[in-house]
Tab-separated table of C-alpha atoms in Angstrom:
chain	number	residue	atom	x	y	z
A	29	MET	CA	85.256	79.481	104.068
A	30	SER	CA	86.798	82.912	104.850
A	31	HIS	CA	89.955	83.962	103.668
A	32	SER	CA	92.651	86.828	105.068
A	33	ASP	CA	95.565	88.699	104.243
A	34	ASN	CA	96.829	89.305	107.301
A	35	LEU	CA	98.511	86.787	108.883
A	36	THR	CA	97.098	85.797	112.578
A	37	ALA	CA	100.068	85.000	115.315
A	38	THR	CA	99.378	81.460	116.214
A	39	GLU	CA	99.521	78.919	119.146
A	40	GLY	CA	101.858	76.232	120.028
A	41	SER	CA	99.579	73.848	117.525
A	42	GLU	CA	101.587	74.530	113.997
A	43	SER	CA	102.636	71.953	111.438
A	44	VAL	CA	103.193	71.818	107.620
A	45	LEU	CA	100.288	70.466	105.953
A	46	ARG	CA	101.775	69.925	102.700
A	47	GLU	CA	105.149	70.936	101.221
A	48	TYR	CA	105.411	71.763	97.482
A	49	VAL	CA	108.949	72.396	95.652
A	50	LEU	CA	110.586	75.357	95.364
A	51	GLY	CA	109.997	76.728	98.713
A	52	VAL	CA	106.067	76.492	98.856
A	53	ARG	CA	104.283	75.290	101.961
A	54	ILE	CA	100.910	75.196	103.409
A	55	ILE	CA	100.966	75.534	107.430
A	56	GLU	CA	98.105	74.001	109.025
A	57	TYR	CA	97.804	76.351	112.547
A	58	THR	CA	95.471	76.755	115.717
A	59	PRO	CA	94.680	80.827	115.894
A	60	VAL	CA	95.195	82.544	118.820
A	61	ASN	CA	91.866	83.141	119.112
A	62	GLY	CA	91.455	79.864	119.324
A	63	ASP	CA	88.240	79.693	116.379
A	64	GLY	CA	89.107	76.215	114.668
A	65	ARG	CA	92.248	75.266	112.512
A	66	GLN	CA	93.592	77.820	109.873
A	67	TYR	CA	95.705	77.017	107.206
A	68	ARG	CA	98.512	79.576	105.889
A	69	PHE	CA	99.566	79.789	102.656
A	70	GLU	CA	103.654	80.375	102.034
A	71	ALA	CA	105.664	81.295	99.436
A	72	PRO	CA	109.287	83.124	98.692
A	73	HIS	CA	108.270	87.021	97.697
A	74	HIS	CA	104.693	86.076	98.574
A	75	GLU	CA	103.403	87.947	101.472
A	76	GLY	CA	100.942	84.756	102.867
A	77	THR	CA	97.326	84.290	102.903
A	78	ILE	CA	95.118	82.736	105.427
A	79	PHE	CA	92.471	79.977	104.952
A	80	ASP	CA	89.569	78.839	106.872
A	81	ASP	CA	89.377	76.323	104.716
A	82	ARG	CA	92.209	72.990	103.348
A	83	GLU	CA	90.613	72.814	100.001
A	84	GLN	CA	90.677	76.890	99.468
A	85	ALA	CA	94.721	76.389	100.800
A	86	GLU	CA	95.315	73.712	98.497
A	87	LEU	CA	93.565	75.127	94.798
A	88	TYR	CA	95.545	78.666	95.881
A	89	ALA	CA	98.803	76.385	95.979
A	90	ASP	CA	97.458	75.162	92.412
A	91	VAL	CA	96.438	78.447	90.662
A	92	TYR	CA	99.849	79.445	92.020
A	93	PHE	CA	102.030	76.919	90.391
A	94	ASP	CA	99.965	77.247	87.427
A	95	VAL	CA	100.847	80.687	86.604
A	96	ASN	CA	104.632	80.281	87.824
A	97	GLY	CA	103.619	82.329	90.895
A	98	PHE	CA	101.975	85.592	92.028
A	99	GLU	CA	101.729	88.254	94.218
A	100	GLU	CA	98.926	89.897	95.627
A	101	ALA	CA	100.236	92.579	97.311
A	102	ASP	CA	98.958	95.744	95.649
A	103	THR	CA	96.222	94.599	93.868
A	104	GLY	CA	93.400	95.943	96.843
A	105	GLU	CA	90.490	93.978	98.200
A	106	ARG	CA	88.960	93.249	95.358
A	107	GLY	CA	91.611	92.971	92.936
A	108	VAL	CA	93.333	90.294	91.162
A	109	PRO	CA	96.710	89.663	89.915
A	110	PRO	CA	97.320	90.098	86.473
A	111	GLU	CA	98.871	86.894	85.911
A	112	ILE	CA	95.957	85.289	87.058
A	113	ILE	CA	93.774	87.306	84.499
A	114	GLN	CA	96.420	86.548	81.797
A	115	ALA	CA	96.391	82.605	82.021
A	116	GLY	CA	92.720	82.156	81.290
A	117	ARG	CA	89.393	81.472	82.204
A	118	ASP	CA	89.864	78.063	83.756
A	119	THR	CA	92.513	79.761	86.187
A	120	LEU	CA	90.504	82.806	87.132
A	121	ALA	CA	87.601	80.702	88.145
A	122	ALA	CA	90.179	78.699	90.529
A	123	TYR	CA	90.970	81.614	91.896
A	124	PHE	CA	87.784	82.854	92.659
A	125	LEU	CA	86.708	79.956	94.402
A	126	THR	CA	89.503	80.746	96.878
A	127	ARG	CA	87.972	84.037	97.418
A	128	PRO	CA	85.640	84.698	100.588
A	129	GLY	CA	82.196	84.794	99.148
A	130	THR	CA	82.652	82.361	96.136
A	131	ASP	CA	81.790	79.116	95.291
A	132	GLU	CA	81.229	76.901	91.994
A	133	HIS	CA	77.416	78.599	91.983
A	134	TRP	CA	78.741	82.201	92.181
A	135	VAL	CA	81.709	81.475	89.521
A	136	ALA	CA	79.170	79.860	87.462
A	137	SER	CA	76.756	82.607	87.248
A	138	PHE	CA	79.523	85.131	86.773
A	139	TYR	CA	80.496	82.977	83.516
A	140	GLY	CA	77.059	81.900	83.007
A	141	VAL	CA	77.983	78.153	82.902
A	142	LYS	CA	76.744	75.435	85.244
A	143	PRO	CA	78.196	74.528	88.060
A	144	SER	CA	80.156	71.198	87.001
A	145	THR	CA	82.120	73.201	83.850
A	146	VAL	CA	83.318	75.380	86.894
A	147	GLU	CA	84.461	71.752	88.796
A	148	ARG	CA	86.202	71.015	85.503
A	149	TYR	CA	87.841	74.251	85.491
A	150	ALA	CA	89.489	73.546	88.445
A	151	SER	CA	90.826	69.972	87.777
A	152	TRP	CA	92.607	71.599	85.243
A	153	VAL	CA	94.480	73.551	87.496
A	154	ARG	CA	95.034	70.954	89.518
A	155	GLU	CA	96.459	68.477	86.752
A	156	ARG	CA	98.501	71.455	85.474
A	157	ALA	CA	99.739	72.251	88.891
A	158	GLU	CA	100.792	68.961	89.493
A	159	GLU	CA	102.574	68.442	85.914
A	160	ILE	CA	103.976	71.143	87.154
A	161	ARG	CA	105.306	70.379	90.577
A	162	ALA	CA	106.359	67.056	89.034
A	163	GLY	CA	108.623	68.564	86.833
A	164	ALA	CA	110.333	70.309	88.956
A	165	ARG	CA	111.244	67.492	91.034
A	166	GLU	CA	112.159	65.576	88.103
A	167	ARG	CA	114.716	68.801	87.605
A	168	GLY	CA	115.706	68.848	91.214
A	169	MET	CA	114.594	71.675	92.110
A	170	GLU	CA	113.174	70.962	95.236
């Protein structure tokens, strides 16, 4: 489950995996080196982010909607965008789950909670993101 901020050139097999409101989407593709499927998160005013894991890409999109968008540019390799830090413990935990080398156990250790609590935090972010997207669709903000 790696994560990369460097967009990789793609071969011919590229398709939209998930298309959200407001021009946000996840593209599934095979990289030129042929190392399995990858998932590219795309949004307006966002430099793009690549994941090896579909669930991480989808959770990243949920975090993006939960905080009304963010930009990782200039945060450094280990930095966290201010919008995510300000959003609270559950959003930060969900964001950590999208980072390379972290999982529920790492995040649980960081917060001093059980892995089930981290999973609950992520589920809250997913629920809020879906509510935000549904509200945008209701307002015609496709």
